[in-house]
PDB file of C-alpha atoms in Angstrom:
ATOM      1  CA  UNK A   1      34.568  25.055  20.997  1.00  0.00           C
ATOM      2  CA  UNK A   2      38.516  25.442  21.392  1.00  0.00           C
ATOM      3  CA  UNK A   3      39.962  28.798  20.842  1.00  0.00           C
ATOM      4  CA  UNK A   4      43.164  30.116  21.339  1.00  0.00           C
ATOM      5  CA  UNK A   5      44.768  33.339  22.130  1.00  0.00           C
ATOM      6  CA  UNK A   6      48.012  34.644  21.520  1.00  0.00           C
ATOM      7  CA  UNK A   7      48.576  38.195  24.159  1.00  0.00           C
ATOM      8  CA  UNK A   8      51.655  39.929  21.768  1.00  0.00           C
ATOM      9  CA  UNK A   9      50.222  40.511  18.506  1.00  0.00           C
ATOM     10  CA  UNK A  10      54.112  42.602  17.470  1.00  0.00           C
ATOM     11  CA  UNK A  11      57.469  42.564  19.679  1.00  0.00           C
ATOM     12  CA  UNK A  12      59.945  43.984  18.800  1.00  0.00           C
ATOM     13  CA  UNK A  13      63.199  43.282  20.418  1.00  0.00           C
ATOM     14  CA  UNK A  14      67.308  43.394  19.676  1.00  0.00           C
ATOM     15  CA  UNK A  15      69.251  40.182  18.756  1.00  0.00           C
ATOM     16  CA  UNK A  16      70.523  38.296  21.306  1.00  0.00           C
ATOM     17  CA  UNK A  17      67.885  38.935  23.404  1.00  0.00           C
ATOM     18  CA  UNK A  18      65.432  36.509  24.839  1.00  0.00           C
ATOM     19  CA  UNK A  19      62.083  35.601  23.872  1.00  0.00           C
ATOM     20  CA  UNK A  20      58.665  34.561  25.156  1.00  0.00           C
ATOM     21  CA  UNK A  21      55.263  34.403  23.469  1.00  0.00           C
ATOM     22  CA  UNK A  22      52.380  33.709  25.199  1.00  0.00           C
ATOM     23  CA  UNK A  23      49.203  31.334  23.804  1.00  0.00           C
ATOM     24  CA  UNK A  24      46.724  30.057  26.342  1.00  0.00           C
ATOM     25  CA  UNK A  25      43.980  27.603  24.936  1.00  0.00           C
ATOM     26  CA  UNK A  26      40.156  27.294  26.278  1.00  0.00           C
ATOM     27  CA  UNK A  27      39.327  23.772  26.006  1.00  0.00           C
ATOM     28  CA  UNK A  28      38.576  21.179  28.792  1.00  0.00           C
ATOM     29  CA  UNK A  29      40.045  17.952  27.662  1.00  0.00           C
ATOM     30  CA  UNK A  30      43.175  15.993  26.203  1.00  0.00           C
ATOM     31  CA  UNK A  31      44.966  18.679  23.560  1.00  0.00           C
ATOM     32  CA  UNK A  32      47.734  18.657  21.326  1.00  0.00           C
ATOM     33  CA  UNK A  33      49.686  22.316  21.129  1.00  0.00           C
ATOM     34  CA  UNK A  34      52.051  23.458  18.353  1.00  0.00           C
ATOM     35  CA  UNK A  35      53.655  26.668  17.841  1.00  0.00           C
ATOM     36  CA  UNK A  36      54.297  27.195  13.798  1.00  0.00           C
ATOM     37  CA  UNK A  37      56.243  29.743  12.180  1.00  0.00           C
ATOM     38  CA  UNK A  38      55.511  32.004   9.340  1.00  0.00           C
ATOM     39  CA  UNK A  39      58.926  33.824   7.534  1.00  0.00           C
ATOM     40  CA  UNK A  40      57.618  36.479   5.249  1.00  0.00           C
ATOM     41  CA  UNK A  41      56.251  35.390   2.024  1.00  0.00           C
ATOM     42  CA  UNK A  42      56.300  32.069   3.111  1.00  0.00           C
ATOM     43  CA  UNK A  43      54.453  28.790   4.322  1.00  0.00           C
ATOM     44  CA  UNK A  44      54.093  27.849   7.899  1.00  0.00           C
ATOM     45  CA  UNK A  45      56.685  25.309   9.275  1.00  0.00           C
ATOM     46  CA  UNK A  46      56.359  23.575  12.467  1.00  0.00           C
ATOM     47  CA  UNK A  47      58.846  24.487  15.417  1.00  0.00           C
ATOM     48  CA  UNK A  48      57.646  22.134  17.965  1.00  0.00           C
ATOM     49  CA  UNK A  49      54.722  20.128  19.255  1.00  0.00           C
ATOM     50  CA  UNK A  50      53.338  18.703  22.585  1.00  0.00           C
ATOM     51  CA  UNK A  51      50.891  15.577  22.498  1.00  0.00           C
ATOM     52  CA  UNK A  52      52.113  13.969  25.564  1.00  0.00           C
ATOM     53  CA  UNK A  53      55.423  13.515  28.294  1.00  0.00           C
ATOM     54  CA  UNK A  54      57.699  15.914  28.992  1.00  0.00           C
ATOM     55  CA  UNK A  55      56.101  19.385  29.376  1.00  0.00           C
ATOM     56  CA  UNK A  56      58.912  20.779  27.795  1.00  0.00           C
ATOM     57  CA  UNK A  57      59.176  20.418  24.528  1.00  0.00           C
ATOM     58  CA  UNK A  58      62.393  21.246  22.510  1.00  0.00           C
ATOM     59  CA  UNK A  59      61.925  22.139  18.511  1.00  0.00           C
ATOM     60  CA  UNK A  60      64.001  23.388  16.115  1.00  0.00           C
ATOM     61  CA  UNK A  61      66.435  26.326  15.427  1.00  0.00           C
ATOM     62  CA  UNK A  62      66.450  26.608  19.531  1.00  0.00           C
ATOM     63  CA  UNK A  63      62.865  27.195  19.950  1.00  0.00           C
ATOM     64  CA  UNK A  64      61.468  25.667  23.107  1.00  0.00           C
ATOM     65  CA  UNK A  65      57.939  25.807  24.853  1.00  0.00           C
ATOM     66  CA  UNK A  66      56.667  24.457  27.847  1.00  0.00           C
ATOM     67  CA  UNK A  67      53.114  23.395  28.562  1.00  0.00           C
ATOM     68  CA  UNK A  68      51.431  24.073  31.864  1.00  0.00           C
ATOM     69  CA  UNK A  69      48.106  22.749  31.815  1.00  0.00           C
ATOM     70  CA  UNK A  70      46.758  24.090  35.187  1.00  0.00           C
ATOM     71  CA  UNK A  71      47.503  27.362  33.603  1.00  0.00           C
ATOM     72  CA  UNK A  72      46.036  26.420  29.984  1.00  0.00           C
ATOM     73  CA  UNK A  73      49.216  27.582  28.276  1.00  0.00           C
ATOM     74  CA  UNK A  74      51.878  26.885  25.561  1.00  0.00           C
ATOM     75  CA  UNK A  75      54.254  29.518  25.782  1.00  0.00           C
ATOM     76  CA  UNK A  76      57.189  29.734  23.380  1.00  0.00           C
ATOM     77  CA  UNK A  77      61.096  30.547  24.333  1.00  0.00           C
ATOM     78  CA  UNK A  78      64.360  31.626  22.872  1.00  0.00           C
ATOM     79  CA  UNK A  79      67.105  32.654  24.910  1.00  0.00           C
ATOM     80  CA  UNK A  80      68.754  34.659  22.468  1.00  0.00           C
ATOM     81  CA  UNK A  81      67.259  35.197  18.990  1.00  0.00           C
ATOM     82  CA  UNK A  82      68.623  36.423  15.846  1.00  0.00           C
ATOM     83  CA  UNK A  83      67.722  38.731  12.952  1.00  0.00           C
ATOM     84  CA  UNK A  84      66.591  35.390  11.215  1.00  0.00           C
ATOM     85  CA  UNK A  85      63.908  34.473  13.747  1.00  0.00           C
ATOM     86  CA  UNK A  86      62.513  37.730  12.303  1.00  0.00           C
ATOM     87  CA  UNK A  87      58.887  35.985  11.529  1.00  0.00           C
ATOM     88  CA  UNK A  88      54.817  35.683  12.359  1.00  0.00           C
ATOM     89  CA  UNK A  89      54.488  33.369  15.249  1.00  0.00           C
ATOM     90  CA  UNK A  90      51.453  31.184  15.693  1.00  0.00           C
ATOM     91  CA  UNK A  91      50.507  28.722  18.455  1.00  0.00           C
ATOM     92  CA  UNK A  92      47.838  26.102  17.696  1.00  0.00           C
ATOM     93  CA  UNK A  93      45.597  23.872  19.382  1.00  0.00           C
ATOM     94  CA  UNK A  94      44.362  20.552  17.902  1.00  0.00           C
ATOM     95  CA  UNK A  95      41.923  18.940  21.179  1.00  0.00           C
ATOM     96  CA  UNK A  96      37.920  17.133  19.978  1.00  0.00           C
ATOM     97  CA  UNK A  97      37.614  16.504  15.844  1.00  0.00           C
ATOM     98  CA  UNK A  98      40.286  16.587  13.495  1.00  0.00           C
ATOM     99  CA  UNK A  99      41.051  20.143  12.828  1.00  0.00           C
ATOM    100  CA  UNK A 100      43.713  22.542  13.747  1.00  0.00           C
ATOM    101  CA  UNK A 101      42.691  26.000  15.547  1.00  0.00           C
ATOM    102  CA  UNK A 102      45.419  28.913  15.439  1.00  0.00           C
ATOM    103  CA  UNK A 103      46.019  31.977  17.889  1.00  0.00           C
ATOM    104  CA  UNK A 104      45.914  35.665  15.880  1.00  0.00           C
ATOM    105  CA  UNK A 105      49.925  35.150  15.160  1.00  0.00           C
ATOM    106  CA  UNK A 106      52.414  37.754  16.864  1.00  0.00           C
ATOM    107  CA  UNK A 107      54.724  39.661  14.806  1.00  0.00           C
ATOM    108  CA  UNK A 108      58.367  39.418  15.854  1.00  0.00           C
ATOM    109  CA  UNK A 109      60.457  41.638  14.821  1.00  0.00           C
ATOM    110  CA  UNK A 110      64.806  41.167  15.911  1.00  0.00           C
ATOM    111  CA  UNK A 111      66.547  44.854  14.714  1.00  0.00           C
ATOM    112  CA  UNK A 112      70.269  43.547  13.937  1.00  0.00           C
TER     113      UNK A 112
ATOM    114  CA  UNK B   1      59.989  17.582  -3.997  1.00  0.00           C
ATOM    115  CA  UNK B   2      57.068  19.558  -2.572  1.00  0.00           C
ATOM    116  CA  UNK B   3      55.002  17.466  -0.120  1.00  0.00           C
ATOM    117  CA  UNK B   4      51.972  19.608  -0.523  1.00  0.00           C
ATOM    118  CA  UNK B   5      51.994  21.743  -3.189  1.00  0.00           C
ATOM    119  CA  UNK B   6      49.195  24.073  -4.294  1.00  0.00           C
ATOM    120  CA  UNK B   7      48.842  25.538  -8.003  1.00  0.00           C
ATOM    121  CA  UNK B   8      48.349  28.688  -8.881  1.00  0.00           C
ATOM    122  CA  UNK B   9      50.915  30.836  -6.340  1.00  0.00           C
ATOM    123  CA  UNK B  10      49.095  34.077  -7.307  1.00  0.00           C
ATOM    124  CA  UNK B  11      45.543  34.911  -9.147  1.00  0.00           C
ATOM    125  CA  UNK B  12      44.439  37.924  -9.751  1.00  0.00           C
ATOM    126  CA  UNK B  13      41.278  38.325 -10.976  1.00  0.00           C
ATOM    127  CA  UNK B  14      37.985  40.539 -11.426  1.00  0.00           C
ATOM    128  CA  UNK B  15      34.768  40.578  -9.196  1.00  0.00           C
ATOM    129  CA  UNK B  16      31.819  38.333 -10.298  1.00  0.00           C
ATOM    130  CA  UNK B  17      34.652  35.975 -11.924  1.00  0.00           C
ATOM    131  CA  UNK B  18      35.130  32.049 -10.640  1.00  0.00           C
ATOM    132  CA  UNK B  19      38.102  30.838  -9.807  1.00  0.00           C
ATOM    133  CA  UNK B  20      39.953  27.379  -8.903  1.00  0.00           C
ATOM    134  CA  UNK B  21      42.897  26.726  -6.556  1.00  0.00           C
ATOM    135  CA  UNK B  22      44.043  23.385  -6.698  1.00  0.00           C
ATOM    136  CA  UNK B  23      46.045  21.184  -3.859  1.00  0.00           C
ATOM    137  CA  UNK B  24      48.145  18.273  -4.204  1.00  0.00           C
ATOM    138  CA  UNK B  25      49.647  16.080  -0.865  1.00  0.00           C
ATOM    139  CA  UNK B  26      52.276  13.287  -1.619  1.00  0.00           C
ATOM    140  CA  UNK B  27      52.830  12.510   1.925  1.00  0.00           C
ATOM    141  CA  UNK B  28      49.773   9.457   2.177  1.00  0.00           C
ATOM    142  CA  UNK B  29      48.101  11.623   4.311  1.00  0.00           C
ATOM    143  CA  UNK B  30      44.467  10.804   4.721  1.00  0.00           C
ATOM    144  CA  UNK B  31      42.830  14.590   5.187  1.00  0.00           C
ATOM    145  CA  UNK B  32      43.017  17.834   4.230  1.00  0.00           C
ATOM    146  CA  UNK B  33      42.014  21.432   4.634  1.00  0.00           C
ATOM    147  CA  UNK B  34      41.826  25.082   3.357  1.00  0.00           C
ATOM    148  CA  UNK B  35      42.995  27.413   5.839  1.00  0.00           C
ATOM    149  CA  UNK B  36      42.551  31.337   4.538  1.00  0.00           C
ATOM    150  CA  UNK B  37      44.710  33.995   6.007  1.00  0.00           C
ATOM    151  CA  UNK B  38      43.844  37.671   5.625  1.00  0.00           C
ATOM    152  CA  UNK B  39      45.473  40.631   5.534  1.00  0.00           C
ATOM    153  CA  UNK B  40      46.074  40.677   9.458  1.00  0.00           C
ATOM    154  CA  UNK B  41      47.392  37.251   9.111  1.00  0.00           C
ATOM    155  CA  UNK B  42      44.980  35.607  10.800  1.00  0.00           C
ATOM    156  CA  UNK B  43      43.995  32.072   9.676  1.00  0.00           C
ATOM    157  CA  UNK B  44      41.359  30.463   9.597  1.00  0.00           C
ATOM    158  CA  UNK B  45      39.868  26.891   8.646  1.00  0.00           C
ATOM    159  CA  UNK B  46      37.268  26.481   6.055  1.00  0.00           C
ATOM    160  CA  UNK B  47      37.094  22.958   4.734  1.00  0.00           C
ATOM    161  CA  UNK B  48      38.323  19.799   5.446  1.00  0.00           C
ATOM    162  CA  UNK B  49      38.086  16.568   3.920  1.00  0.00           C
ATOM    163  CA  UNK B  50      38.841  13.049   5.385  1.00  0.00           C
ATOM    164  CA  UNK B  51      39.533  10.362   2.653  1.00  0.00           C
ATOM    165  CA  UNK B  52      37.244  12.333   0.286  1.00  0.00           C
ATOM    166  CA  UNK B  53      34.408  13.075   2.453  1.00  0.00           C
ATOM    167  CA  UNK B  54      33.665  16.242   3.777  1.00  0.00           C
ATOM    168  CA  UNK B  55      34.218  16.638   7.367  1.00  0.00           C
ATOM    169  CA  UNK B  56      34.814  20.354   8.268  1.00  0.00           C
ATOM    170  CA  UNK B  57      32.783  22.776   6.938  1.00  0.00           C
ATOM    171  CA  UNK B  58      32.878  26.064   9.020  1.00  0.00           C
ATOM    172  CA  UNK B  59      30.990  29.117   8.136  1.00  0.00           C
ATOM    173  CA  UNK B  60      31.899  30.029   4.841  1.00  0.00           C
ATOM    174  CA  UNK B  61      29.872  31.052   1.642  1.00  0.00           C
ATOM    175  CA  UNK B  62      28.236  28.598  -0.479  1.00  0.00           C
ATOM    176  CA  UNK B  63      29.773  30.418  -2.981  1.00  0.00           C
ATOM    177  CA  UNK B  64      32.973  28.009  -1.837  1.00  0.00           C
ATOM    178  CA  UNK B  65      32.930  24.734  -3.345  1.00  0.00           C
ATOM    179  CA  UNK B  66      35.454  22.063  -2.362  1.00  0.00           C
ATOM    180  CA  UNK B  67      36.421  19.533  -4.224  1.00  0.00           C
ATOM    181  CA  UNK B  68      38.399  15.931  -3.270  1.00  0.00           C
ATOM    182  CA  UNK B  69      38.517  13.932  -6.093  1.00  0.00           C
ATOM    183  CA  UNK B  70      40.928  11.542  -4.260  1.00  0.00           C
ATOM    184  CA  UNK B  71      42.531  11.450  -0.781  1.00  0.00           C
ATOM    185  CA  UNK B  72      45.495  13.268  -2.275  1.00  0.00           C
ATOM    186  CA  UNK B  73      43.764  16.311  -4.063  1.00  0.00           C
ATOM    187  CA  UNK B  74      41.962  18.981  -2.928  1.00  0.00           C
ATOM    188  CA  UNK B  75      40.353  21.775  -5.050  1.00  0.00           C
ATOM    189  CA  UNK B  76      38.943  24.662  -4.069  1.00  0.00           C
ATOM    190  CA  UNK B  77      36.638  26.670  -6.511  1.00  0.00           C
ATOM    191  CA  UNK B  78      35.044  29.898  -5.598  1.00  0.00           C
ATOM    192  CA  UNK B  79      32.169  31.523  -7.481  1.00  0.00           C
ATOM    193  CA  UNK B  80      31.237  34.931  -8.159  1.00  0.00           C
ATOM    194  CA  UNK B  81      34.435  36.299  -6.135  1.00  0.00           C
ATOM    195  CA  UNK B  82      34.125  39.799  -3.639  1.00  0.00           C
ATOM    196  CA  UNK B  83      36.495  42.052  -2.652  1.00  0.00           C
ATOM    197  CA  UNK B  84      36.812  40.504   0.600  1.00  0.00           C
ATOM    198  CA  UNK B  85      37.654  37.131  -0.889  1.00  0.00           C
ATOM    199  CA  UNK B  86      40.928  38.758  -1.478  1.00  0.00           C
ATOM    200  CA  UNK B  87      43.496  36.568   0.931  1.00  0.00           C
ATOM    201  CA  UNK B  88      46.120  33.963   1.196  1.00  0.00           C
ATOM    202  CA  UNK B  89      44.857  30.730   0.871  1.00  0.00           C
ATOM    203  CA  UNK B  90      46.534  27.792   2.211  1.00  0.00           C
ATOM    204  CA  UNK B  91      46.142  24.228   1.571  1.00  0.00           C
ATOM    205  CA  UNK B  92      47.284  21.564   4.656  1.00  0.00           C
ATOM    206  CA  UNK B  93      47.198  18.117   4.941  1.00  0.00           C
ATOM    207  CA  UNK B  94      47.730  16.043   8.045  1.00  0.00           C
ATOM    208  CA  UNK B  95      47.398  12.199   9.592  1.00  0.00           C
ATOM    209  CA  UNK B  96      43.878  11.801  11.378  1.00  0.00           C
ATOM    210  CA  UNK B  97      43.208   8.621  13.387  1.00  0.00           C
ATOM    211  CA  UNK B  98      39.808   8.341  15.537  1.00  0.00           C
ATOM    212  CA  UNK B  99      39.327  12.149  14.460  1.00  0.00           C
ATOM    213  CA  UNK B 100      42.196  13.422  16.227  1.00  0.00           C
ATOM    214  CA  UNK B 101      45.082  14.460  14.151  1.00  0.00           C
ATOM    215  CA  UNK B 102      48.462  12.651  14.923  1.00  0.00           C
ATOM    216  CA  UNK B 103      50.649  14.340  14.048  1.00  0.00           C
ATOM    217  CA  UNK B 104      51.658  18.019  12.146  1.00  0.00           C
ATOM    218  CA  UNK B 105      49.881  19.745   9.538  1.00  0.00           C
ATOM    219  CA  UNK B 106      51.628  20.545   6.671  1.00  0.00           C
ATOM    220  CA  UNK B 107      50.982  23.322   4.513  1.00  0.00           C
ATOM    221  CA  UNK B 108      51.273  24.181   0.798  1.00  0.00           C
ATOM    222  CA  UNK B 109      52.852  27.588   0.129  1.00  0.00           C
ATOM    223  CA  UNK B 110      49.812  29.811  -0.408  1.00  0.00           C
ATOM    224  CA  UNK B 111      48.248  30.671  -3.363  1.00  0.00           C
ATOM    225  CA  UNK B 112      47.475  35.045  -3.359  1.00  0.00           C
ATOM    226  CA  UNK B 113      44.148  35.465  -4.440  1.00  0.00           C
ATOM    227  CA  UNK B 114      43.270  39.367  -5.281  1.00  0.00           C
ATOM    228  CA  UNK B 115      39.912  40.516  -6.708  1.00  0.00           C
ATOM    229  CA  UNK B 116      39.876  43.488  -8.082  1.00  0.00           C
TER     230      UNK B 116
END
């Protein structure tokens, strides 16, 4: 069965400075990875995705993650964040059947 | 207009009642789920149906009872509701071909269920 782990579960951290959240997957085979975002009292949004190519996957509002998949992993970048990206972070893993398996989220949390 | 839209936002309601949460994709998507989220925020999946038929049912009580009347609804009606029903639940729709999905979920905006 896939699972997925997120290490942060809260960071806390100034604007303007970077960002990296960790997610490694346990499954064997072909996977797709997305990181989704969660702004308070809302919906999850997609940032970015990986099916296949380019390891490196560019999403929106400057979000970028890069997949390494010796190292089972999906982590997610910003080089400078703002109080905006304030937010619950979640990485997810879709690999055998249909469905969509999510990390435990990490709380981010920019001070202004 | 909403591509996935779930009705109500917010239900509050006493123990022992049943209650429905309905789900509505216009995107021609051909599955759907229910994802619930508790209070830590993390989600899981509990249903999820491809062109009406049930394909994902993980552990959850019988006292859930999906519902997919056509490839572009999906209710979800819960019976003799606990505390620990209490949660966000999401509704999420997506593009499945060969069961692998192809592309993003998309998710309705939550509807709050507390039980009192």
């Amino acid at each position: 069965a896939q699972s997925v782990s997120q290490h942060n579960h809260h960071v806390i951290l100034s604007e303007a400075a970077s960002l990296e959240l960790g997610c490694n997957y346990s499954y064997g085979g072909t996977v797709n990875l997305f990181w989704y975002v969660q702004y308070p009292g809302q919906h999850l949004q997609l940032l970015l995705k990986y099916f296949s190519g380019d390891p490196l996957v560019k999403g929106i509002k400057g979000f970028e993650a890069e997949f390494i998949k010796s190292k089972f992993s999906f982590n997610l970048r910003k080089p400078s964040v703002q109080w905006s990206d304030t937010a619950e972070y979640f990485c997810a893993v879709s690999a055998a059947g249909n469905k969509l398996t999510f990390g435990g989220g990490t709380r981010v949390l920019v001070k202004p | 207009d909403t591509a996935v839209s779930q009705t109500p936002k917010y239900l509050v309601t006493q123990m022992g009642n049943d209650k429905s949460i309905k789900c509505e994709q216009n995107l021609g998507h051909d599955t759907m789920y229910w994802y619930k989220q508790d209070s830590k925020k993390f989600l899981k999946i509990m249903f999820s149906y491809n062109n009406k038929e049930l394909i994902i049912n993980e552990t959850v009580p019988n006292r859930f009872s999906p519902k997919s009347p056509d490839k572009a609804h999906l209710n979800l009606h819960i019976n003799s509701l606990e505390l620990g029903d209490s949660a966000v639940y999401f509704c999420a729709s997506s593009q499945v071909s060969g069961r692998r999905i192809t592309g993003e979920l998309f998710f309705g905006e939550g509807s709050r269920l507390t039980v009192l």
